[in-house]
Amino acid sequence: MRLVKIRLNDKEEIAMITWNNLDTLESFKELSKVGRVDIKEAMSGDNGAKRVKEYNIPMAEGFTYNFAAKQVDADVLEALAKLAKEAQLTEKFEALYNGAVINTGENRLVLHQLTRGQLGDAVVADGVDKRKFYVEQQERIAEFANKVHSGEITNAAGEKFTTVVQIGIGGSDLGPRAMYLALENWAKKNNTFKMEAKFISNVDPDDAASVLASVDVAHSIFILVSKSGTTLETLTNESFVKDALKNAGLDASKHMIAVTSETSPLAKSDDYLAAFFMDDYIGGRYSSTSAVGGAVLSLAFGPEVFAQFLDGAAAEDKLSKNANIMENPEMLDALIGVYERNVLGYPSTAVLPYSQALSRFPAHLQQADMESNGKSVNRFGEPVDYVTGPVIFGEPGTNGQHSFYQLLHQGTDIVPLQFIGFKNNQLDTDVVIQDSTSQQKLCANVAAQIVAFACGKADDNKNKNFEGGRPSSIIIGDQVNPASLGALLAHFENKIMFQGFLWNVNSFDQEGVQLGKLLAKKVLAHETDGALKELSDMLNI
Amino acid sequence: MRLVKIRLNDKEEIAMITWNNLDTLESFKELSKVGRVDIKEAMSGDNGAKRVKEYNIPMAEGFTYNFAAKQVDADVLEALAKLAKEAQLTEKFEALYNGAVINTGENRLVLHQLTRGQLGDAVVADGVDKRKFYVEQQERIAEFANKVHSGEITNAAGEKFTTVVQIGIGGSDLGPRAMYLALENWAKKNNTFKMEAKFISNVDPDDAASVLASVDVAHSIFILVSKSGTTLETLTNESFVKDALKNAGLDASKHMIAVTSETSPLAKSDDYLAAFFMDDYIGGRYSSTSAVGGAVLSLAFGPEVFAQFLDGAAAEDKLSKNANIMENPEMLDALIGVYERNVLGYPSTAVLPYSQALSRFPAHLQQADMESNGKSVNRFGEPVDYVTGPVIFGEPGTNGQHSFYQLLHQGTDIVPLQFIGFKNNQLDTDVVIQDSTSQQKLCANVAAQIVAFACGKADDNKNKNFEGGRPSSIIIGDQVNPASLGALLAHFENKIMFQGFLWNVNSFDQEGVQLGKLLAKKVLAHETDGALKELSDMLNI
């Protein structure tokens, strides 16, 4: 046991939290000894129907989290509840949202939940009430977006902007892009669609060039997103865009805004129409509900839509406070994931949304999860003796069914699955073929997959035999809309957070991305030797 | 040892090939005993430079395959060469391209390489010279595409078609889509761009609806792609499209073509302007070089571009015939992958192209690889006692660096990496920032990553410590263009084939996708009980 005093923002309070490695917890040792559940048997017959009804807990915004097809039973759930308690998951989340320095490596608070609601005490940092600060930025963005939409802010010719282009990479790209794609059709259907959004991220010059070729630059507003104001890819692409604006005879400063920290060189530059602020307490991969997502989503869909998105996230965050794991879908999902990873030994997890709107949601979660928990040392910098974050991948269904599901069904490794399904699609066009709509077919497929994976099907021809025993859960909702999307995002963010607590890693830094950056600079400065010089020569650098 | 007589197409020849499980091969047992290579040490200093120069073998179309940062040395390579020989990789490929029934489960030949060239004897099946058949289809498509481009084939109003929309799923979608995206900018730059292409795949009705909303249907030509003519998603989406055409007052039969097998109900239907043919000897995931890719790519970029793509693939296929593993990049890549999976025990592989043009190439390889080799039984239907196909995932660099690379560098599992880099980008716009172009930055990053992963960097702060020892290879080319793209595709297709031979699985069927389809039908017919009925109710089906 290691008792650690943690500073709670400016109040200098002391929280009684102990940060222990997973394998030192008695409840984890107990969990390892609990009998394994045969889900093939458990999901068959009447018992299967009973499980589907019982192993189902409500989430915010009409979602339910159904874990009937996971390898759990009353004994496993009891052991998981003990683990949650011994690992102090609730207390740790409480410390986090009350402003503890949870990101110890970088000596930072972790406040992304605060962008969407106040879960606990006021958090004061650097002399500022942070909730007020985030709300203020949201309001400033709303005002700006409304002026763009009304035509109060226009291009130099007095014409309305029609397109918004986000320039950012990693967390400044994947999350906002996934959210934009998720809501584009919903907004069109519900008449809140204001401007098309595009995204430039890669340092490959063809990325910026082809996005620029696809938009009308004279009527485009560009958002430069970089917390530090020093991200190489983003600054390079900004230059690329400025050149394009200049070549079109336009004044770049009338076409660009910045989302950055108040201390960055971009914050007070005349190069931008306006600057909106985030801070060091929000990691890039958790920034979709901050100004990083706020600017582009408010411009694309209107500030009200962005506010609904935040409300949905806030509603799910509240559930994450519950100490009872059967009333806390994020905590339960996290615990089951750790059980699968550290007791059952499964090395990867697939995220499979049955909704084309969520086409890039798995790519966002891939970053959120793998960058947060892909760590080998605990929060004290000591190597851990157990595996941590799994590989995360996924594509929307039913597309994935015609692609990599072969391996999921009949491969030699078991891959736990996280399905997401919706009763309704977003647009109002559908077609009836063979007595069912496309939406019904979509839903029928996801239901069928859960049972196919769990129960399998015996066949004397072993090539056509399905062993079953492959675990999955499903989050079921009504429709992808702003509020439900927020709740879904918060679910996964908080699941990742709880898993980080269980693995005793710091989920909020990313030191693993530094070495590559450093060596790339050396290559560009021609300060290399050995293998790196040879490789650079081969690539004509 | 199991000697198996295989029928060589219509000639009824007997090839002397033995199909043995990997773990029965003496050379595999020897391989397991060879000393492990410490790539951290091997890639450091002068030795590292030497390795980069030596562990480098030429591919077609100007590519080289560099495996300096893989955990191999002379001893491992010798053992791999023995394994290749004992597993009869060359003889098995020879049997395949000469028309053996390699897809034994479905009693089919495997002829996708024949769409791009004649590697061996004439292959006669069903009384037809198959090479002639594929060339004939390519020529028919070329003629059709030329007529569309010249305005000889138009819509009912006599106006030229401007857009082509592919309707297909799985192999009829992922490959052609990835290839289209890879060549779109190249074609624009080189003035061979003819028509924009779009793709409808998901049964989610919002997919078809949003694609249709983004095109001018009156000037669009739709390609229905289904080998059997019975794929549920594709037929459903066809109906969706026909409704849209009808609602626009258009005659659907003047806007649609089919790519299917000659025996399918679509082959001779009056519903289509034309039908182009594939056959049962080309699996969906290997169909990019058949009419499945040919129709959409020839319409989008012109038949000459498609022909160059095939030529590039054919050139790489020829290298795959070499018995010497040092002259056969596909075979060597396959062998190293099996060594990593079955001896070193790594469960997944990341594909990381440093080119925005290849943004969906990893998704295509995810299908090609996981659907081919995600099997638990050998080609005789007997369970194997070793792991087979790994999980495959990836995103383009540098985007991935700001996402999941944290786990790749510092996570608890080692993930072997497959980099792809190009000396030149496709378009001619670039920008110099801090004395280097974006393209140079892109290349500097991929070179840096290889060394960072292999060598790591010690730091007393363990949170900033990089263990290194993480293996990667890189394929380096000049530029993504039609011929190089073909060579790259063939490289991976043939790598997967050789790995299937090593694992002794049938890489060319996909029985694992059947059960889900079957159960989905039951759900739609309301013929379910137990867990499946409950889940269906929850999803409002």
CSV table of C-alpha atoms in Angstrom, one decimal, chain A residues 43-46 48-50 52-53 56 64 66 105 169-171 173-174 177 185 201-207 209-210 231-233 235-237 239-240 243 341 347-348 353-357 360 363-364 366-378 381-384 386-399 401-413 415 421-453 455-457 461-464 466 470 474 476-477 506 509-521 523-524 529-532 534-541, chain B residues 43-46 48-50 52-53 56 64 66 105 169-171 173-174 177 185 201-207 209-210 231-233 235-237 239-240 243 341 347-348 353-357 360 363-364 366-378 381-384 386-399 401-413 415 421-453 455-457 461-464 466 470 474 476-477 506 509-521 523-524 529-532 534-541:
chain,number,residue,atom,x,y,z
A,43,MET,CA,-26.2,-17.4,-23.6
A,44,SER,CA,-28.2,-20.5,-24.7
A,45,GLY,CA,-31.9,-21.2,-24.2
A,46,ASP,CA,-34.0,-19.5,-21.5
A,48,GLY,CA,-29.7,-16.6,-22.4
A,49,ALA,CA,-32.9,-14.6,-22.6
A,50,LYS,CA,-32.8,-14.0,-18.8
A,52,VAL,CA,-30.1,-10.3,-21.8
A,53,LYS,CA,-32.8,-8.9,-19.6
A,56,ASN,CA,-28.5,-4.6,-18.8
A,64,THR,CA,-28.5,0.9,-22.2
A,66,ASN,CA,-25.9,-4.7,-22.2
A,105,GLY,CA,4.1,13.3,-14.6
A,169,ILE,CA,-3.5,16.6,-35.8
A,170,GLY,CA,-4.1,13.8,-33.3
A,171,GLY,CA,-6.6,15.0,-30.7
A,173,ASP,CA,-8.3,16.1,-35.5
A,174,LEU,CA,-9.6,12.6,-34.8
A,177,ARG,CA,-13.6,14.9,-37.2
A,185,ASN,CA,-26.6,14.0,-41.5
A,201,SER,CA,-4.0,17.0,-40.4
A,202,ASN,CA,-1.2,15.1,-42.1
A,203,VAL,CA,2.2,16.7,-42.8
A,204,ASP,CA,2.0,15.0,-46.2
A,205,PRO,CA,1.5,18.1,-48.4
A,206,ASP,CA,-1.0,16.2,-50.5
A,207,ASP,CA,-3.4,16.3,-47.6
A,209,ALA,CA,-3.4,20.5,-51.2
A,210,SER,CA,-6.4,18.2,-51.8
A,231,THR,CA,3.0,21.4,-33.3
A,232,LEU,CA,5.1,21.0,-36.4
A,233,GLU,CA,2.5,19.4,-38.6
A,235,LEU,CA,2.2,25.1,-38.2
A,236,THR,CA,3.4,23.6,-41.5
A,237,ASN,CA,-0.2,23.2,-42.7
A,239,SER,CA,1.7,28.0,-43.8
A,240,PHE,CA,0.4,25.9,-46.6
A,243,ASP,CA,0.1,30.5,-49.1
A,341,ARG,CA,-7.1,-8.3,-20.5
A,347,PRO,CA,-4.7,-8.8,-26.3
A,348,SER,CA,-7.0,-6.6,-28.3
A,353,PRO,CA,-20.7,0.7,-34.3
A,354,TYR,CA,-23.6,-0.3,-36.4
A,355,SER,CA,-24.0,3.2,-37.8
A,356,GLN,CA,-22.4,4.7,-40.8
A,357,ALA,CA,-22.4,8.1,-38.9
A,360,ARG,CA,-14.5,7.4,-37.6
A,363,ALA,CA,-10.3,5.7,-35.0
A,364,HIS,CA,-11.0,8.4,-32.3
A,366,GLN,CA,-8.1,4.1,-30.9
A,367,GLN,CA,-6.3,7.2,-30.0
A,368,ALA,CA,-8.2,7.9,-26.8
A,369,ASP,CA,-7.6,4.4,-25.5
A,370,MET,CA,-4.2,3.4,-26.8
A,371,GLU,CA,-2.5,6.8,-26.1
A,372,SER,CA,-4.0,6.9,-22.6
A,373,ASN,CA,-3.3,3.4,-21.4
A,374,GLY,CA,-0.5,2.1,-23.7
A,375,LYS,CA,2.0,2.5,-20.8
A,376,SER,CA,4.6,0.1,-19.2
A,377,VAL,CA,5.2,2.1,-16.0
A,378,ASN,CA,2.9,3.0,-13.2
A,381,GLY,CA,7.5,5.6,-13.0
A,382,GLU,CA,8.0,2.0,-11.9
A,383,PRO,CA,7.6,-0.8,-14.5
A,384,VAL,CA,4.5,-2.9,-14.0
A,386,TYR,CA,1.2,-7.0,-16.0
A,387,VAL,CA,-0.2,-6.0,-19.4
A,388,THR,CA,-2.0,-2.6,-19.7
A,389,GLY,CA,-3.9,-1.0,-22.6
A,390,PRO,CA,-4.9,-3.4,-25.5
A,391,VAL,CA,-4.8,-2.7,-29.2
A,392,ILE,CA,-8.1,-1.1,-30.2
A,393,PHE,CA,-9.4,-1.2,-33.8
A,394,GLY,CA,-12.8,-1.2,-35.6
A,395,GLU,CA,-14.9,-0.3,-38.5
A,396,PRO,CA,-18.7,0.2,-38.8
A,397,GLY,CA,-21.0,-2.7,-39.2
A,398,THR,CA,-22.2,-4.2,-41.4
A,399,ASN,CA,-19.1,-3.3,-43.4
A,401,GLN,CA,-18.8,-8.3,-41.3
A,402,HIS,CA,-17.7,-8.5,-44.9
A,403,SER,CA,-14.1,-7.8,-43.9
A,404,PHE,CA,-12.2,-8.9,-40.7
A,405,TYR,CA,-15.1,-10.7,-38.9
A,406,GLN,CA,-13.8,-14.0,-40.3
A,407,LEU,CA,-10.9,-13.8,-37.9
A,408,LEU,CA,-13.2,-12.7,-35.1
A,409,HIS,CA,-15.4,-15.7,-35.6
A,410,GLN,CA,-12.9,-18.4,-36.5
A,411,GLY,CA,-9.4,-17.0,-35.8
A,412,THR,CA,-7.1,-18.6,-33.2
A,413,ASP,CA,-7.2,-15.5,-30.8
A,415,VAL,CA,-11.0,-10.6,-29.5
A,421,GLY,CA,-26.4,-0.2,-32.1
A,422,PHE,CA,-29.2,2.3,-32.7
A,423,LYS,CA,-32.9,1.7,-33.2
A,424,ASN,CA,-33.2,4.5,-35.7
A,425,ASN,CA,-31.1,5.9,-38.4
A,426,GLN,CA,-30.6,9.6,-38.9
A,427,LEU,CA,-32.2,10.4,-42.3
A,428,ASP,CA,-35.7,9.6,-43.3
A,429,THR,CA,-35.1,7.6,-46.4
A,430,ASP,CA,-35.3,3.9,-46.2
A,431,VAL,CA,-36.3,1.0,-48.5
A,432,VAL,CA,-38.2,-2.2,-47.9
A,433,ILE,CA,-36.6,-5.3,-49.4
A,434,GLN,CA,-37.7,-8.8,-48.5
A,435,ASP,CA,-40.2,-7.4,-46.0
A,436,SER,CA,-37.7,-5.4,-43.9
A,437,THR,CA,-36.2,-2.0,-44.0
A,438,SER,CA,-32.4,-1.4,-44.3
A,439,GLN,CA,-32.4,-0.1,-40.7
A,440,GLN,CA,-34.1,-3.4,-39.5
A,441,LYS,CA,-31.5,-5.4,-41.4
A,442,LEU,CA,-28.8,-3.4,-39.8
A,443,CYS,CA,-30.2,-4.0,-36.3
A,444,ALA,CA,-30.9,-7.7,-37.1
A,445,ASN,CA,-27.3,-8.1,-38.0
A,446,VAL,CA,-25.9,-6.7,-34.8
A,447,ALA,CA,-28.2,-8.8,-32.7
A,448,ALA,CA,-27.3,-11.9,-34.8
A,449,GLN,CA,-23.6,-11.3,-34.4
A,450,ILE,CA,-23.8,-11.2,-30.6
A,451,VAL,CA,-25.4,-14.6,-30.5
A,452,ALA,CA,-23.2,-16.0,-33.2
A,453,PHE,CA,-20.0,-15.0,-31.4
A,455,CYS,CA,-23.0,-19.4,-28.9
A,456,GLY,CA,-21.3,-20.5,-32.2
A,457,LYS,CA,-22.7,-23.4,-34.1
A,461,ASN,CA,-17.3,-30.0,-41.2
A,462,LYS,CA,-14.8,-28.2,-38.9
A,463,ASN,CA,-14.3,-25.6,-41.6
A,464,LYS,CA,-17.9,-24.6,-41.1
A,466,PHE,CA,-18.2,-22.1,-35.0
A,470,ARG,CA,-16.4,-15.1,-28.0
A,474,ILE,CA,-23.5,-3.8,-26.8
A,476,ILE,CA,-28.0,0.3,-27.5
A,477,GLY,CA,-29.4,3.8,-28.2
A,506,ASN,CA,-1.0,7.9,-15.7
A,509,ASP,CA,0.4,12.0,-20.5
A,510,GLN,CA,2.0,10.7,-23.7
A,511,GLU,CA,5.8,10.6,-23.3
A,512,GLY,CA,5.9,7.8,-25.9
A,513,VAL,CA,5.4,10.2,-28.8
A,514,GLN,CA,8.5,12.4,-27.9
A,515,LEU,CA,11.5,10.3,-29.1
A,516,GLY,CA,10.2,10.1,-32.7
A,517,LYS,CA,9.8,13.8,-32.9
A,518,LEU,CA,13.3,14.4,-31.5
A,519,LEU,CA,14.9,12.0,-34.0
A,520,ALA,CA,12.9,13.5,-36.9
A,521,LYS,CA,14.3,16.9,-36.1
A,523,VAL,CA,17.1,13.9,-39.6
A,524,LEU,CA,16.0,17.3,-40.9
A,529,ASP,CA,24.7,8.7,-38.3
A,530,GLY,CA,24.4,5.0,-38.4
A,531,ALA,CA,21.1,3.3,-39.4
A,532,LEU,CA,19.2,6.6,-39.2
A,534,GLU,CA,21.3,5.3,-44.1
A,535,LEU,CA,17.5,5.3,-43.9
A,536,SER,CA,17.4,9.0,-44.5
A,537,ASP,CA,19.5,8.7,-47.5
A,538,MET,CA,17.3,5.9,-48.9
A,539,LEU,CA,14.3,8.3,-48.5
A,540,ASN,CA,16.2,11.1,-50.2
A,541,ILE,CA,16.0,13.5,-47.3
B,43,MET,CA,20.5,-1.3,-35.2
B,44,SER,CA,23.0,0.8,-33.2
B,45,GLY,CA,26.2,2.3,-34.5
B,46,ASP,CA,28.1,1.2,-37.7
B,48,GLY,CA,23.0,-0.5,-37.9
B,49,ALA,CA,24.1,1.3,-41.0
B,50,LYS,CA,25.5,-1.9,-42.4
B,52,VAL,CA,20.2,-1.0,-43.5
B,53,LYS,CA,22.3,-1.4,-46.6
B,56,ASN,CA,17.4,-4.5,-48.4
B,64,THR,CA,12.8,-1.8,-52.0
B,66,ASN,CA,14.1,-3.1,-46.1
B,105,GLY,CA,-13.0,-26.2,-49.2
B,169,ILE,CA,-19.5,-4.4,-49.8
B,170,GLY,CA,-16.4,-6.1,-48.4
B,171,GLY,CA,-14.0,-6.9,-51.2
B,173,ASP,CA,-15.8,-2.0,-51.7
B,174,LEU,CA,-12.6,-1.8,-49.5
B,177,ARG,CA,-12.1,2.4,-52.7
B,185,ASN,CA,-4.7,13.1,-56.8
B,201,SER,CA,-21.5,-0.2,-49.0
B,202,ASN,CA,-23.2,-0.2,-45.6
B,203,VAL,CA,-26.8,-1.6,-45.2
B,204,ASP,CA,-27.3,1.4,-42.9
B,205,PRO,CA,-29.7,3.4,-45.1
B,206,ASP,CA,-27.9,6.7,-44.2
B,207,ASP,CA,-24.9,5.5,-46.2
B,209,ALA,CA,-28.8,8.4,-48.7
B,210,SER,CA,-25.8,10.6,-48.0
B,231,THR,CA,-25.5,-10.1,-51.4
B,232,LEU,CA,-28.2,-8.7,-49.2
B,233,GLU,CA,-26.5,-5.3,-48.5
B,235,LEU,CA,-29.2,-5.7,-53.5
B,236,THR,CA,-30.8,-3.5,-50.8
B,237,ASN,CA,-28.6,-0.5,-51.8
B,239,SER,CA,-33.1,-0.8,-54.7
B,240,PHE,CA,-32.3,2.4,-52.7
B,243,ASP,CA,-35.8,4.5,-56.1
B,341,ARG,CA,3.7,-14.6,-34.7
B,347,PRO,CA,-0.4,-11.0,-31.6
B,348,SER,CA,-1.0,-8.1,-34.0
B,353,PRO,CA,1.8,4.1,-44.8
B,354,TYR,CA,3.4,7.5,-44.8
B,355,SER,CA,1.2,8.8,-47.5
B,356,GLN,CA,-2.2,10.4,-47.2
B,357,ALA,CA,-3.1,8.8,-50.6
B,360,ARG,CA,-7.7,3.4,-46.6
B,363,ALA,CA,-8.5,-1.0,-44.0
B,364,HIS,CA,-8.2,-3.0,-47.3
B,366,GLN,CA,-7.2,-5.6,-42.7
B,367,GLN,CA,-9.8,-7.5,-44.8
B,368,ALA,CA,-7.3,-9.1,-47.1
B,369,ASP,CA,-5.2,-10.5,-44.3
B,370,MET,CA,-7.7,-11.2,-41.5
B,371,GLU,CA,-10.3,-12.7,-43.7
B,372,SER,CA,-7.7,-14.9,-45.5
B,373,ASN,CA,-5.8,-16.2,-42.5
B,374,GLY,CA,-8.1,-15.8,-39.5
B,375,LYS,CA,-8.7,-19.6,-39.4
B,376,SER,CA,-8.4,-22.2,-36.7
B,377,VAL,CA,-8.5,-25.3,-38.9
B,378,ASN,CA,-6.0,-26.4,-41.5
B,381,GLY,CA,-10.5,-29.2,-41.6
B,382,GLU,CA,-8.4,-30.3,-38.6
B,383,PRO,CA,-7.8,-27.8,-35.7
B,384,VAL,CA,-4.3,-26.4,-35.6
B,386,TYR,CA,-0.7,-22.8,-33.2
B,387,VAL,CA,-1.8,-19.3,-33.8
B,388,THR,CA,-2.6,-18.1,-37.3
B,389,GLY,CA,-3.5,-14.7,-38.8
B,390,PRO,CA,-2.8,-11.7,-36.5
B,391,VAL,CA,-5.0,-8.7,-35.9
B,392,ILE,CA,-4.1,-6.1,-38.6
B,393,PHE,CA,-4.7,-2.3,-38.1
B,394,GLY,CA,-3.2,1.0,-39.2
B,395,GLU,CA,-3.6,4.6,-40.1
B,396,PRO,CA,-1.4,6.8,-42.3
B,397,GLY,CA,1.6,8.6,-40.8
B,398,THR,CA,2.2,11.1,-39.5
B,399,ASN,CA,-1.4,11.0,-38.2
B,401,GLN,CA,2.1,9.2,-34.5
B,402,HIS,CA,-0.2,11.6,-32.8
B,403,SER,CA,-2.7,8.8,-32.0
B,404,PHE,CA,-1.9,5.2,-31.1
B,405,TYR,CA,2.0,5.3,-31.4
B,406,GLN,CA,2.2,5.9,-27.7
B,407,LEU,CA,1.2,2.3,-27.1
B,408,LEU,CA,3.5,1.1,-29.9
B,409,HIS,CA,6.4,2.8,-28.2
B,410,GLN,CA,5.7,2.3,-24.6
B,411,GLY,CA,2.9,-0.3,-24.3
B,412,THR,CA,3.3,-3.7,-22.6
B,413,ASP,CA,2.8,-5.6,-25.9
B,415,VAL,CA,3.4,-4.8,-32.1
B,421,GLY,CA,7.3,5.4,-47.4
B,422,PHE,CA,7.7,7.4,-50.6
B,423,LYS,CA,10.4,9.8,-51.7
B,424,ASN,CA,7.9,12.0,-53.5
B,425,ASN,CA,4.3,13.1,-53.0
B,426,GLN,CA,1.7,13.2,-55.7
B,427,LEU,CA,0.8,16.8,-56.2
B,428,ASP,CA,3.3,19.6,-56.9
B,429,THR,CA,2.5,22.0,-54.1
B,430,ASP,CA,4.7,22.0,-51.0
B,431,VAL,CA,5.9,24.5,-48.5
B,432,VAL,CA,9.2,25.1,-46.8
B,433,ILE,CA,9.1,25.6,-43.1
B,434,GLN,CA,12.2,25.5,-40.9
B,435,ASP,CA,14.4,24.7,-44.0
B,436,SER,CA,12.5,21.6,-45.1
B,437,THR,CA,9.5,20.8,-47.2
B,438,SER,CA,6.5,18.9,-45.8
B,439,GLN,CA,7.5,15.9,-47.9
B,440,GLN,CA,10.9,15.9,-46.3
B,441,LYS,CA,9.3,16.2,-42.9
B,442,LEU,CA,7.1,13.2,-43.7
B,443,CYS,CA,10.1,11.1,-44.8
B,444,ALA,CA,12.2,12.3,-41.8
B,445,ASN,CA,9.4,11.1,-39.5
B,446,VAL,CA,9.2,7.6,-40.9
B,447,ALA,CA,13.0,7.2,-40.8
B,448,ALA,CA,13.1,8.5,-37.3
B,449,GLN,CA,10.3,6.1,-36.1
B,450,ILE,CA,12.1,3.0,-37.3
B,451,VAL,CA,15.2,3.9,-35.3
B,452,ALA,CA,13.2,5.1,-32.3
B,453,PHE,CA,11.2,1.8,-32.2
B,455,CYS,CA,16.9,1.4,-30.5
B,456,GLY,CA,14.8,3.3,-27.9
B,457,LYS,CA,16.5,5.7,-25.6
B,461,ASN,CA,12.9,8.9,-15.6
B,462,LYS,CA,11.2,5.6,-16.5
B,463,ASN,CA,8.2,7.5,-17.8
B,464,LYS,CA,10.4,9.0,-20.5
B,466,PHE,CA,12.1,3.9,-24.4
B,470,ARG,CA,10.3,-3.1,-31.3
B,474,ILE,CA,9.7,-0.5,-44.5
B,476,ILE,CA,10.3,2.4,-49.8
B,477,GLY,CA,9.1,3.7,-53.2
B,506,ASN,CA,-7.1,-22.3,-46.8
B,509,ASP,CA,-12.6,-19.2,-48.3
B,510,GLN,CA,-14.5,-17.3,-45.5
B,511,GLU,CA,-16.9,-19.7,-43.8
B,512,GLY,CA,-16.7,-17.6,-40.7
B,513,VAL,CA,-19.0,-15.0,-42.1
B,514,GLN,CA,-21.9,-17.4,-42.7
B,515,LEU,CA,-23.4,-17.9,-39.3
B,516,GLY,CA,-24.1,-14.2,-38.7
B,517,LYS,CA,-25.9,-13.9,-42.0
B,518,LEU,CA,-28.0,-17.0,-41.2
B,519,LEU,CA,-29.0,-15.7,-37.8
B,520,ALA,CA,-29.8,-12.2,-39.1
B,521,LYS,CA,-32.2,-13.8,-41.6
B,523,VAL,CA,-34.2,-12.3,-36.8
B,524,LEU,CA,-35.8,-10.6,-39.8
B,529,ASP,CA,-36.1,-17.4,-29.3
B,530,GLY,CA,-33.9,-17.0,-26.2
B,531,ALA,CA,-31.2,-14.4,-26.1
B,532,LEU,CA,-31.5,-13.5,-29.8
B,534,GLU,CA,-34.6,-10.5,-26.4
B,535,LEU,CA,-31.8,-8.7,-28.2
B,536,SER,CA,-34.0,-8.2,-31.2
B,537,ASP,CA,-36.8,-6.8,-29.1
B,538,MET,CA,-34.3,-4.4,-27.5
B,539,LEU,CA,-33.4,-3.2,-30.9
B,540,ASN,CA,-37.0,-2.8,-32.0
B,541,ILE,CA,-36.8,-5.2,-34.8
